[in-house]
Every structure is written in structure tokens, then in C-alpha cells.
Short mmCIF file of C-alpha atoms and ligand atoms in Angstrom, two decimals:
data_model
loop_
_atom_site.label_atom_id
_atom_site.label_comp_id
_atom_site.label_asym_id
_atom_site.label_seq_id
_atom_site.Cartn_x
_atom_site.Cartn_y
_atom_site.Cartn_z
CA UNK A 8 205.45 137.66 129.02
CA UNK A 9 203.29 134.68 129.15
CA UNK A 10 201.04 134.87 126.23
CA UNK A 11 202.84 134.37 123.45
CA UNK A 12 202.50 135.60 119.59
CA UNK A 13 199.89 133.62 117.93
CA UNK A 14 199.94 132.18 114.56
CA UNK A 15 198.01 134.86 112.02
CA UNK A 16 197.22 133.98 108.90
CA UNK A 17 198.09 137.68 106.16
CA UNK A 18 194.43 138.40 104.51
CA UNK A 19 196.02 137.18 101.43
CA UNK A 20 195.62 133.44 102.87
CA UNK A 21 192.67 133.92 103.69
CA UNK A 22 190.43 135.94 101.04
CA UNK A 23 189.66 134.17 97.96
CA UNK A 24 191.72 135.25 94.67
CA UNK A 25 189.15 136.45 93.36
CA UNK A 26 186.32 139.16 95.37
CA UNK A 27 183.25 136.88 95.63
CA UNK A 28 180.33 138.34 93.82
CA UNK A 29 178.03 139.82 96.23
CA UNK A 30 174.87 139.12 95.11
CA UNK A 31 172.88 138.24 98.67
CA UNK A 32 170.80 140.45 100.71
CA UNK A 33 173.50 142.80 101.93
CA UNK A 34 176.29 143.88 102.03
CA UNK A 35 176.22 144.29 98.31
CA UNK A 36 179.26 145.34 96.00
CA UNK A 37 180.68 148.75 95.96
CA UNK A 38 181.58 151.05 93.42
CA UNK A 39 185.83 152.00 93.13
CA UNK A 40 185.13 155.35 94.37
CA UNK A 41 183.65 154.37 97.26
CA UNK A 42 186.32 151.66 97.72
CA UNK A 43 189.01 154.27 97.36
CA UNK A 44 187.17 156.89 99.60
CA UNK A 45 187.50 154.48 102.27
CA UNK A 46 190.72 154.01 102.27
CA UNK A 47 191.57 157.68 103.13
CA UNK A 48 191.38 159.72 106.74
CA UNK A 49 191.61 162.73 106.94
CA UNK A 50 190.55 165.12 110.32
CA UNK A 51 187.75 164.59 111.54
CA UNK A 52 186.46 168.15 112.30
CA UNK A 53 188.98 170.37 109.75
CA UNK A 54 187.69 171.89 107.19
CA UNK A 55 187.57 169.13 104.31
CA UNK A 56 185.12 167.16 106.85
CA UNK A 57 182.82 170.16 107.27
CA UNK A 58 182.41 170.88 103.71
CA UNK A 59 181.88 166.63 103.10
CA UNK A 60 178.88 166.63 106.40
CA UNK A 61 177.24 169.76 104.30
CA UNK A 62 176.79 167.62 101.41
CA UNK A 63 176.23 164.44 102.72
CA UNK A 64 172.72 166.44 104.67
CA UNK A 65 172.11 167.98 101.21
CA UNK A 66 172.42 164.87 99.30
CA UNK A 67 170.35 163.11 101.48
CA UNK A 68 167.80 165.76 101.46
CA UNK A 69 167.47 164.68 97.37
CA UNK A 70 167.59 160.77 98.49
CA UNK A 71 165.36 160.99 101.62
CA UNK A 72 163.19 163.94 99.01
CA UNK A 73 163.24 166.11 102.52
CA UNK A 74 163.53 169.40 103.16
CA UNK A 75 164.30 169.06 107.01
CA UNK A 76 167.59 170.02 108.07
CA UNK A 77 167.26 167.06 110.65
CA UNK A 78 169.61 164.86 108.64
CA UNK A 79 172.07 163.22 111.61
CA UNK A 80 174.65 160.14 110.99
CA UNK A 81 175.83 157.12 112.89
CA UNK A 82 178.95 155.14 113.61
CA UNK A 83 176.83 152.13 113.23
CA UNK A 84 175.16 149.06 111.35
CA UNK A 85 171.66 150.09 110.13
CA UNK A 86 170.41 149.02 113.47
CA UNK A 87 172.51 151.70 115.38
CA UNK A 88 170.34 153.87 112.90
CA UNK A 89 167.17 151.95 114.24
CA UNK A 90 167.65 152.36 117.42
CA UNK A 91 169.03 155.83 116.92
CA UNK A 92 165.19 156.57 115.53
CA UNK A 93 163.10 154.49 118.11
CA UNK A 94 165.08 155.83 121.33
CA UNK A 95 164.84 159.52 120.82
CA UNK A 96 161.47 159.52 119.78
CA UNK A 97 160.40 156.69 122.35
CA UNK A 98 160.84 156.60 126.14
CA UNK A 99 159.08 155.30 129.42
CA UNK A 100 154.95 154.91 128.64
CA UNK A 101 154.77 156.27 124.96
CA UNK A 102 152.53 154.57 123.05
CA UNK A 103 153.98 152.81 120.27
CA UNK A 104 152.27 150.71 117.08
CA UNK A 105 154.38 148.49 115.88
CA UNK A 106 153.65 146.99 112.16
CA UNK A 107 155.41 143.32 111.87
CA UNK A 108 155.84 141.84 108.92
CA UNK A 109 159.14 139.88 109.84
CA UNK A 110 162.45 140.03 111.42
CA UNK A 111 163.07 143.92 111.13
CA UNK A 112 160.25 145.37 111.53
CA UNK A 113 159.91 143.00 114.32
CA UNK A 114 163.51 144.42 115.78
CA UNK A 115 162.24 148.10 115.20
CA UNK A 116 159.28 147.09 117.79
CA UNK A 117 161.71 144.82 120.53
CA UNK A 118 163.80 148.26 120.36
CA UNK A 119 160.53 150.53 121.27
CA UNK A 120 160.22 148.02 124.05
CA UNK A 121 163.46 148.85 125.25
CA UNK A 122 163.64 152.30 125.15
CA UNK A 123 160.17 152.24 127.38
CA UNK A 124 157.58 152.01 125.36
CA UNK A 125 154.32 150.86 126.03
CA UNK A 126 154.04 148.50 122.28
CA UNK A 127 151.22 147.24 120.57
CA UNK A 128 152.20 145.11 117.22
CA UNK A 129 150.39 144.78 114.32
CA UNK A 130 151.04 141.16 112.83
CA UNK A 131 151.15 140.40 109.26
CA UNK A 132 150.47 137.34 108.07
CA UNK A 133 153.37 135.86 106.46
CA UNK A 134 154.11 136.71 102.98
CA UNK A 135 151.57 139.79 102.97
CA UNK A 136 152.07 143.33 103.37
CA UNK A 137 150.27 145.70 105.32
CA UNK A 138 146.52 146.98 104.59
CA UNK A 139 146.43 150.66 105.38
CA UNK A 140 142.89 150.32 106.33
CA UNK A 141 143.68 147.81 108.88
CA UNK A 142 145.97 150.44 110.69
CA UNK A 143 143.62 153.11 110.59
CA UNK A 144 141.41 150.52 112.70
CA UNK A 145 144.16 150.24 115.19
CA UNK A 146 145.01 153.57 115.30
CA UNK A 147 141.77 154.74 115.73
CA UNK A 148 141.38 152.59 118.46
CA UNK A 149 144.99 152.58 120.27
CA UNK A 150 145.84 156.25 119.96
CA UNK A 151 150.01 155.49 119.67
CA UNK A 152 151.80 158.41 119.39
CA UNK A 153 154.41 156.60 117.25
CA UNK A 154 153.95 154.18 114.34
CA UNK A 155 156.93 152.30 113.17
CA UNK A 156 157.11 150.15 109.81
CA UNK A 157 159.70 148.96 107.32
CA UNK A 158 159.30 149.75 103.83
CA UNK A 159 161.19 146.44 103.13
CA UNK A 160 161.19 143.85 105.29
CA UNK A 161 164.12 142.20 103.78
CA UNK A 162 163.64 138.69 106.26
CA UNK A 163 160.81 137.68 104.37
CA UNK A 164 160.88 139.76 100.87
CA UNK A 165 157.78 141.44 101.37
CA UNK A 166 157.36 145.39 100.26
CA UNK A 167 155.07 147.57 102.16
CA UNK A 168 153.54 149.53 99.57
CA UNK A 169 151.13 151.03 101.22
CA UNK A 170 153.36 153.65 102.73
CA UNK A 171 152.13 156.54 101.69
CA UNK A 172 148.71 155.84 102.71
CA UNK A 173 149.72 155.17 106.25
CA UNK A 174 151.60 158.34 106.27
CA UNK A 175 148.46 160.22 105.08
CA UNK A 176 146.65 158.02 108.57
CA UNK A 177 149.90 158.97 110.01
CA UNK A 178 149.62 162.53 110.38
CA UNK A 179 145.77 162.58 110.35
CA UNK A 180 146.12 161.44 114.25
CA UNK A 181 149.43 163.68 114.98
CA UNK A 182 151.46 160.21 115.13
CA UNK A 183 154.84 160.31 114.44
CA UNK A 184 155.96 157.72 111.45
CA UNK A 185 159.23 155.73 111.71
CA UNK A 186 159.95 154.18 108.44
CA UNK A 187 163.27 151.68 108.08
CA UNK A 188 164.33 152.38 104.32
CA UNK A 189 167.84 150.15 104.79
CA UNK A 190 167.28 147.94 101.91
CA UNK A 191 165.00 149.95 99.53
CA UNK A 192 166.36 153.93 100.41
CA UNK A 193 167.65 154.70 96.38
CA UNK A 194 166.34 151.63 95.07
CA UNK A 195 162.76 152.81 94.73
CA UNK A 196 160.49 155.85 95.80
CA UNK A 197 160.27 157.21 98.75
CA UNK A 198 159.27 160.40 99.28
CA UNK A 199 159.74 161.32 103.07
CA UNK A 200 157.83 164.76 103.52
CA UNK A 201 154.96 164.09 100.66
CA UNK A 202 154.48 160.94 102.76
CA UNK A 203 154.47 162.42 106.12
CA UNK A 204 157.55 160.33 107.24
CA UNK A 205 158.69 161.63 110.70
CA UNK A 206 162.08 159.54 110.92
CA UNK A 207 163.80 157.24 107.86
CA UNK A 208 166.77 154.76 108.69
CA UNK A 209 169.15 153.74 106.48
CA UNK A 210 172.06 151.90 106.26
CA UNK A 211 175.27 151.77 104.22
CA UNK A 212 175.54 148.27 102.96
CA UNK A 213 172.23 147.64 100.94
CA UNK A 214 170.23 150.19 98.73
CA UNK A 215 172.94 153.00 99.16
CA UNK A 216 175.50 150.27 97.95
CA UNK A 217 178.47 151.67 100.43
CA UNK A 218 180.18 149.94 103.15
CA UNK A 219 178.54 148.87 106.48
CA UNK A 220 179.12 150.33 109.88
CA UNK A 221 177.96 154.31 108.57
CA UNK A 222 174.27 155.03 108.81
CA UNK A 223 172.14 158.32 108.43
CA UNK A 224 168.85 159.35 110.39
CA UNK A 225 166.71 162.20 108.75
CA UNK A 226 164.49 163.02 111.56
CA UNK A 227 161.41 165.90 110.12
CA UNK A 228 160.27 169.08 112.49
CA UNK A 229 157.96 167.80 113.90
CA UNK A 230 160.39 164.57 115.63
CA UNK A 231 163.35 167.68 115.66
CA UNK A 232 160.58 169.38 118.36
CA UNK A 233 159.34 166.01 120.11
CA UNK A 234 163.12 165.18 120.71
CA UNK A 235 163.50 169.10 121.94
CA UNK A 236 160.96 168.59 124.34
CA UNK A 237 162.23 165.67 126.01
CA UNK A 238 162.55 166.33 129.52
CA UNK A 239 164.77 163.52 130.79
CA UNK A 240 168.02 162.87 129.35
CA UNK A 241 167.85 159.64 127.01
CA UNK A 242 169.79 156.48 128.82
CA UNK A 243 172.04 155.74 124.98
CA UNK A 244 174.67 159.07 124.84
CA UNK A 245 176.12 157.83 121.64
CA UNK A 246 172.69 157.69 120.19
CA UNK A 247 171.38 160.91 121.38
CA UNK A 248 170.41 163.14 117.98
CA UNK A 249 170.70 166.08 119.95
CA UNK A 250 174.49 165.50 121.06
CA UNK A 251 175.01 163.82 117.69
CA UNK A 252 173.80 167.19 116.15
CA UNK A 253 176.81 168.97 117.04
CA UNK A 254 178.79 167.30 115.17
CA UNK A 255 176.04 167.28 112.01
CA UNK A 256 175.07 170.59 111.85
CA UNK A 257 177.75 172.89 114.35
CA UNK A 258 181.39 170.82 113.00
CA UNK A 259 182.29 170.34 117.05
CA UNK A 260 182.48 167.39 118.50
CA UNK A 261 180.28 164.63 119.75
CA UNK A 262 182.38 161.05 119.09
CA UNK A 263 185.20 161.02 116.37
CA UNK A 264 183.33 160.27 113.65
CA UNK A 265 183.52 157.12 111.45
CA UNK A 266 185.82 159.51 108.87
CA UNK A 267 186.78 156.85 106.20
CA UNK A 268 183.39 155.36 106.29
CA UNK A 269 181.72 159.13 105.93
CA UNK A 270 183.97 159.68 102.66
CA UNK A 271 182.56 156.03 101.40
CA UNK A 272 179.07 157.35 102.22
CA UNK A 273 179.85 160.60 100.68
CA UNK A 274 180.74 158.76 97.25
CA UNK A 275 178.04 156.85 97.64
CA UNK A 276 175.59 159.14 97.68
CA UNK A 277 177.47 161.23 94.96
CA UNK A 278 177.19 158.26 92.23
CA UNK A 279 173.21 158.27 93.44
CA UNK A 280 172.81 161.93 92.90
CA UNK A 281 174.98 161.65 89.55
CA UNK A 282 172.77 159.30 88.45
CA UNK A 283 169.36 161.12 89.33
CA UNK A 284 166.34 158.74 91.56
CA UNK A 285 164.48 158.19 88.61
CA UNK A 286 167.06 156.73 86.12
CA UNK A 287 168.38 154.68 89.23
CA UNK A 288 164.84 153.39 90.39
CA UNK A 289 164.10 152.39 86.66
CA UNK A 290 167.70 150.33 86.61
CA UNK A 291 166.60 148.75 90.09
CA UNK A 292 163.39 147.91 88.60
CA UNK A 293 164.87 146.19 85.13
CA UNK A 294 167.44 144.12 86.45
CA UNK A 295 164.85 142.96 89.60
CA UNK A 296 162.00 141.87 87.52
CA UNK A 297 164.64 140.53 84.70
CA UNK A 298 166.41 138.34 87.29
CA UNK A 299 162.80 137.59 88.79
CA UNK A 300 161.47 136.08 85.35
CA UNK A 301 164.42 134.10 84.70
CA UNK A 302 164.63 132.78 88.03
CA UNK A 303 160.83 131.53 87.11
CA UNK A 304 161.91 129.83 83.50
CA UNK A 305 164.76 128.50 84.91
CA UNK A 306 161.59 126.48 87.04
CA UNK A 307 161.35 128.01 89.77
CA UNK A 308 158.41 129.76 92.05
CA UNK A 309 159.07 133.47 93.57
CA UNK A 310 157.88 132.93 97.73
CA UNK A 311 155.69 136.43 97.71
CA UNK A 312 153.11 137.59 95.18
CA UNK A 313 154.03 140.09 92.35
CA UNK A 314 151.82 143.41 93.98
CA UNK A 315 153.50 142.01 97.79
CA UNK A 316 156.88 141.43 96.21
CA UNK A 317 160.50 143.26 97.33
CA UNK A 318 162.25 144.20 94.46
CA UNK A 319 165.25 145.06 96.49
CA UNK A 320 166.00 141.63 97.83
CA UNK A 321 163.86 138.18 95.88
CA UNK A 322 163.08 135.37 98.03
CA UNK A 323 163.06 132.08 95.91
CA UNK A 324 161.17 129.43 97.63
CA UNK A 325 163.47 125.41 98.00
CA UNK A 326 161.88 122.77 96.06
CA UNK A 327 161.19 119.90 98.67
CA UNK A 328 164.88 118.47 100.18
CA UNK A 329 167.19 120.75 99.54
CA UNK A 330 168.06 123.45 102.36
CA UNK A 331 169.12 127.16 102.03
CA UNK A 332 172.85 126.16 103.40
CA UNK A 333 173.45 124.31 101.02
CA UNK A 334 172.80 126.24 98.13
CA UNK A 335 174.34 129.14 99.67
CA UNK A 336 177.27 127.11 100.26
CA UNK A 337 177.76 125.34 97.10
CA UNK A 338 177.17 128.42 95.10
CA UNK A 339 180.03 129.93 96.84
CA UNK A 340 182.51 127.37 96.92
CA UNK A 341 181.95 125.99 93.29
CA UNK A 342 180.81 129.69 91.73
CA UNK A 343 182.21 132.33 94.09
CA UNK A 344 178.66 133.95 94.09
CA UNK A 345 177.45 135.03 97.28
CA UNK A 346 173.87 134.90 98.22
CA UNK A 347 171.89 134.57 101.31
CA UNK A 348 169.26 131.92 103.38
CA UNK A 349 166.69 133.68 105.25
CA UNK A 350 165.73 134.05 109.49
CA UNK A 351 163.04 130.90 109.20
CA UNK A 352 161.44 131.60 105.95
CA UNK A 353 161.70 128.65 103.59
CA UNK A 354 163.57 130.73 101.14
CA UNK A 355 166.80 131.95 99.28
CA UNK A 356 167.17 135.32 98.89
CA UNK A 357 169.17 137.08 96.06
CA UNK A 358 169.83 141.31 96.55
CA UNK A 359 169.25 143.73 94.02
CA UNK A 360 170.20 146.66 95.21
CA UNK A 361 172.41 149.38 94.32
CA UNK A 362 175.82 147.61 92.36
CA UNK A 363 173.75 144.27 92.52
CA UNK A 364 171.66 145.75 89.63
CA UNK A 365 174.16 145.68 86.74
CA UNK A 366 173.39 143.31 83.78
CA UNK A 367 176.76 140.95 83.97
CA UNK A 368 176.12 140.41 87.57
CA UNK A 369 172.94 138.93 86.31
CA UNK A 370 173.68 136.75 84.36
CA UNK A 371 176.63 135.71 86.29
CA UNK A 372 174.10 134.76 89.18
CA UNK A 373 171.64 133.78 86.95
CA UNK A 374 174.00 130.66 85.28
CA UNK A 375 175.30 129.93 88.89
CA UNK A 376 172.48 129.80 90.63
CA UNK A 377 170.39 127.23 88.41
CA UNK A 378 174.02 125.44 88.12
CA UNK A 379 174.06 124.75 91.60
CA UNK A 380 170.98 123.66 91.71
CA UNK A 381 171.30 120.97 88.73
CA UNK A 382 175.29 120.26 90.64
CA UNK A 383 172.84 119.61 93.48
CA UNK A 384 170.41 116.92 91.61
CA UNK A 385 167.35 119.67 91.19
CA UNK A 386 167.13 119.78 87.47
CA UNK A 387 166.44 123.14 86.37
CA UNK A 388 166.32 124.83 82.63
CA UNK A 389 169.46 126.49 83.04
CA UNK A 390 169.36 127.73 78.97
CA UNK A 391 165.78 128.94 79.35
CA UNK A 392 166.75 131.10 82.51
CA UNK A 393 169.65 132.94 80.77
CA UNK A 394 167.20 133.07 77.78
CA UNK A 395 164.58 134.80 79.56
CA UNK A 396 166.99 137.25 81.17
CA UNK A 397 168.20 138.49 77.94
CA UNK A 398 164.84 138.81 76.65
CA UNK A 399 163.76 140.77 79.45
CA UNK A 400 166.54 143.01 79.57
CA UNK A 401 165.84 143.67 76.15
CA UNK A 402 162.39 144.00 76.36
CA UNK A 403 163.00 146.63 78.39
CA UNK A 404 165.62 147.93 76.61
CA UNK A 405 167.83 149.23 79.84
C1 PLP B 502 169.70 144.86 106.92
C2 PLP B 502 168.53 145.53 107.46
C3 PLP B 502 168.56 146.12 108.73
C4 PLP B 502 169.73 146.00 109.67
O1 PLP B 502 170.90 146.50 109.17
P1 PLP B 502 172.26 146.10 109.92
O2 PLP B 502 173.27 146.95 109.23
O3 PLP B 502 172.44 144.63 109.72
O4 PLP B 502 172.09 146.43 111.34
C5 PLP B 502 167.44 146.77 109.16
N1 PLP B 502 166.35 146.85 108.40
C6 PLP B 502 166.28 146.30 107.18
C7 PLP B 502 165.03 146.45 106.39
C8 PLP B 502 167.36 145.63 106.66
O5 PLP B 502 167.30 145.09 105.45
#
């Protein structure tokens, strides 16, 4: 034996006493059951496992508000889910459209790219969201036979919310509709067959408020039949929703599934139906535009426009000389609250989604946020913030 034992610090050394406060743009908190549900495996393909798939697909048929059976997971971040989307329903010449407004909806279209497409992309100018009408143009006059789009694009905090409209355009030219719901899936509507959604990707970490690495496809008929009718075999095995569909819908098996992580998910998805959409969408929405007004009396300015604005995940724009790092950094060390820079954006970004939206992790963030910044010689109105977010709050009366 030449390589010898090396020197391992116990996870005790090395997390902090105290669970930082998740409060950046994923992954976000979890609840105890989902904590606990993770910390169990059980068999794979017995019978506790089939009875937890069936009502993972039937939950998600009330979260995705689908009636397609086509619900399929992944052992994977949300991009395994992404690419689990583009690559069945994309291969060598399709026509893609690809609507960019930032680094994920950007990823959906480098993925199309890969898996053969033949990609046009739609632009959008920084800090806007997309005009339906504008993709009716291009639609009318590329012909794609798949549109992809996120309903969130998280990078740059901008909210798509136009979506049903483009699903109307959508299916008016038989195009099939790839929507990326990671951040906002649970956090606000979506309403997959109303909208004529052909394939929605989640992931575990952000709106659903589980753990990463455990992401779910719902794919409708119409992308069920496409992917049917697929006469070569698709390069990606682990990613092929037909071969992935034995273990979703016939309990056999396909890759030994991500069990602990499905039980999280499960949970997950339990708490959401317990819940019900509307009473969680109106708690997403409270705590969002509570945190968003106090973040502007504490004196500062919101990067996108109210009608463009995420909910699920506010970008803050810096005040001249100070950089994202080293808020983010000092807000850890000095307030163990986590929250996140951006991919180029001159932002901060703080996450409301799922366990992020609960009123003591406001105000937790709230006071350490405009702390840091004051710590950091950018006076802000750290009174009025906390002021404003109780007055909101109770304005609201969540
Ligand atoms: C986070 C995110 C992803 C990617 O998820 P990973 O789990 O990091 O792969 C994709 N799309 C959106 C909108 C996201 O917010």
C-alpha cells in the first residue's frame, strides 16, 4: 500500500453549529419531514416504492394541474430534468425556437443544440420578459416544431408571464411547448394542460422546497406520441422517458432509483398538496412582495420592473462599489444567512420559494441583509426595512 489514509476532517468540523439560513436562489430550506424521509431506504421496486411512484404521478398531476399519465422522474439536478425534456423530444434537424431571457433558458437552447437540433433563439433584452406577439412573428415565420421557454429565469429574476398566451400560439401551429418550472413549479400558477404545455421540468431544490439531485418530467400526449414515434434510439439511455417509464408506470426496472431522495420528494409534494396551490401561491406571494417592499425602504432599488418581476427569486441591484461576493460573503460569515450573486447580472438575489416564504425567515434576512450592508459602509435604513415588512405582512394579513 502506497497511498496512505488521508487526514478527514468528521462533518461536525466542518458544518457550522448552527444550519445556515438558506435564503438564496436555491437550494432552499426543507421541511423535517422531508429531512427525515431522506434519511430512510427502503427497496427500490417492493411494494412500499410502488405505492410511493403512484402518488408521487398523482400528486404531481394536482402540482403540474395535468391529467397526462406522462409524469416520469430523474436521478438528477433540474438540468438532468432539462435535458431529459429537450433530448426526447429533440433530435438530428428538428426545428427548435428557443426563447432566451438568461442563463437557463439559454441552457434549455445549448441542450436542443446538442441533442441535434436545428435552433433558432429568441433574445430578450435584458431585464424584460417575453412579448407573446413577438413569438407568434417568429413562429409564423420559422415553423419550429418545438418551442422551449422558462417560466422563471432565475439568472436574471425575470418572470415570463406571458405563458399562457404562447401556449395558446403554441398549439395553434402543432408546436410542442417545453416550459422549465424549477424555480416557480408550486410557487405560483401554472396550469400545464389549460396552457397547452407539452413538457414541464422541475427540480427538487427550489419551488418544491425538497432536496436536490430528484427531478420529475410530466411529458402531455401529444410529446408521449412524438417520443413513441421516434425511430432511432436516443444517444442518453439514462435519459430515455421511454426506458425510464418502466420504472414510472410498470414498477420494473430501469436504474435503481434515487430511493431516499424519492421519499424526500414524496413529502414534499405531500406538504404542497396538504396545503392546497392556492393557499400556497397566496403565502409565496405575501412574503415575496413583503420582503420586496422592505428591501426598497431599507433604500434600495429592485433590478426588474414590478409586471417583469420573479417573485420566486428578487434580484436587488449593488449600489456603485460594492460587489455581490462580498455581500454574499459577509452576510454569511457575520449572519449565517445564505444568499446568492448572480451569472453576470449586476445583482443579489434573495429566494422565496417554498420554506423561504415563512415570516421569521424574513425578517431574519431582512435585519441581516441591510446589516451587512451598513457593516460594509452602504448606509441603509435598517429600522424602516423591518418596519415596512411588518406593515406589509400585516397589510396583508397572511
Ligand atoms: C436552478 C434552475 C435550473 C437548474 O437546476 P439544477 O438543479 O441546478 O440543475 C434550471 N432552470 C431554472 C429556472 C432554475 O432556476
Amino acid at each position: 500500500m502506497n497511498i496512505i489514509v488521508p487526514q478527514i476532517d468528521s462533518l461536525n468540523n466542518i458544518l457550522p453549529e448552527e444550519p445556515l439560513l438558506m435564503m438564496g436562489a436555491g437550494p432552499v430550506p426543507i421541511p423535517q419531514a422531508v429531512a427525515n424521509a431522506n434519511s430512510i431506504v427502503i427497496n427500490h421496486l417492493g411494494k412500499s416504492m410502488k405505492k410511493i411512484v403512484h402518488q408521487i404521478k398523482s400528486m404531481a398531476g394536482y402540482i403540474f394541474q395535468t391529467n397526462t399519465p406522462w409524469v416520469v422522474g430523474v436521478a438528477g439536478p433540474g438540468s438532468a430534468a432539462m435535458e431529459m425534456a429537450v433530448a426526447n423530444l429533440v433530435w438530428k434537424n428538428t426545428s427548435v425556437l428557443s426563447i432566451c431571457n438568461g442563463f437557463f433558458s439559454s441552457r434549455l437552447a445549448e441542450m436542443a443544440v446538442r441533442a441535434g437540433g436545428i435552433v433558432n433563439k429568441v433574445i430578450i433584452a435584458e431585464k424584460n420578459s417575453v412579448i407573446a406577439k413577438d413569438i407568434r412573428d417568429q413562429v409564423e415565420k420559422l415553423r419550429p416544431t418545438v418551442i422551449t421557454i422558462v417560466q422563471g429565469e432565475t439568472s436574471t429574476t425575470t418572470y415570463n408571464h406571458q405563458l399562457a398566451e404562447i401556449g395558446k400560439i403554441a398549439n395553434e401551429f402543432n408546436c410542442y411547448l417545453i416550459v422549465d418550472a424549477v424555480c416557480t413549479l408550486s410557487t405560483m400558477p401554472l396550469y400545464m394542460d389549460e396552457w397547452h404545455i407539452d413538457a414541464v421540468i422541475t427540480g427538487g431544490q427550489k419551488g418544491l422546497s425538497s432536496i436536490p439531485g430528484v427531478s420529475l418530467v410530466a411529458f402531455s400526449e401529444k410529446a408521449w406520441d412524438r417520443i413513441n414515434s421516434r425511430q432511432d434510439l436516443m444517444p442518453q439511455w439514462t435519459l430515455d422517458a421511454k426506458l425510464a417509464s418502466n420504472f414510472w408506470h410498470k414498477n420494473s426496472y430501469h436504474y435503481t432509483a434515487p430511493v431516499s431522495g424519492l421519499l424526500a420528494l414524496h413529502e414534499a409534494m405531500r406538504l404542497i398538496c396538504d396545503e392546497t396551490l392556492p393557499v400556497r401561491f397566496r403565502r409565496h406571494l405575501t412574503c415575496s412582495k413583503a420582503l420586496q417592499s422592505a428591501i426598497t425602504s431599507l433604500g434600495l432599488e429592485l433590478y426588474i420592473q414590478e409586471e417583469d418581476r420573479l417573485n420566486s427569486v428578487i434580484g436587488i441591484s449593488l449600489p456603485e462599489n460594492l460587489e455581490s461576493t462580498a455581500i454574499c460573503e459577509h452576510i454569511s460569515n457575520k449572519y449565517r444567512v445564505e444568499i446568492a450573486g448572480s451569472f453576470g447580472s449586476p445583482i443579489v438575489r434573495i429566494g422565496q420559494m417554498g420554506e423561504q416564504c415563512r415570516v421569521h425567515n424574513l425578517f431574519r434576512t431582512i435585519h441581516a441583509f441591510g446589516s451587512t450592508f451598513n457593516d460594509l459602509g452602504v448606509k441603509l435604513d435598517v429600522p424602516a426595512g423591518m418596519a415596512e415588512l411588518e406593515n406589509s405582512l400585516q397589510r396583508s394579513n397572511l
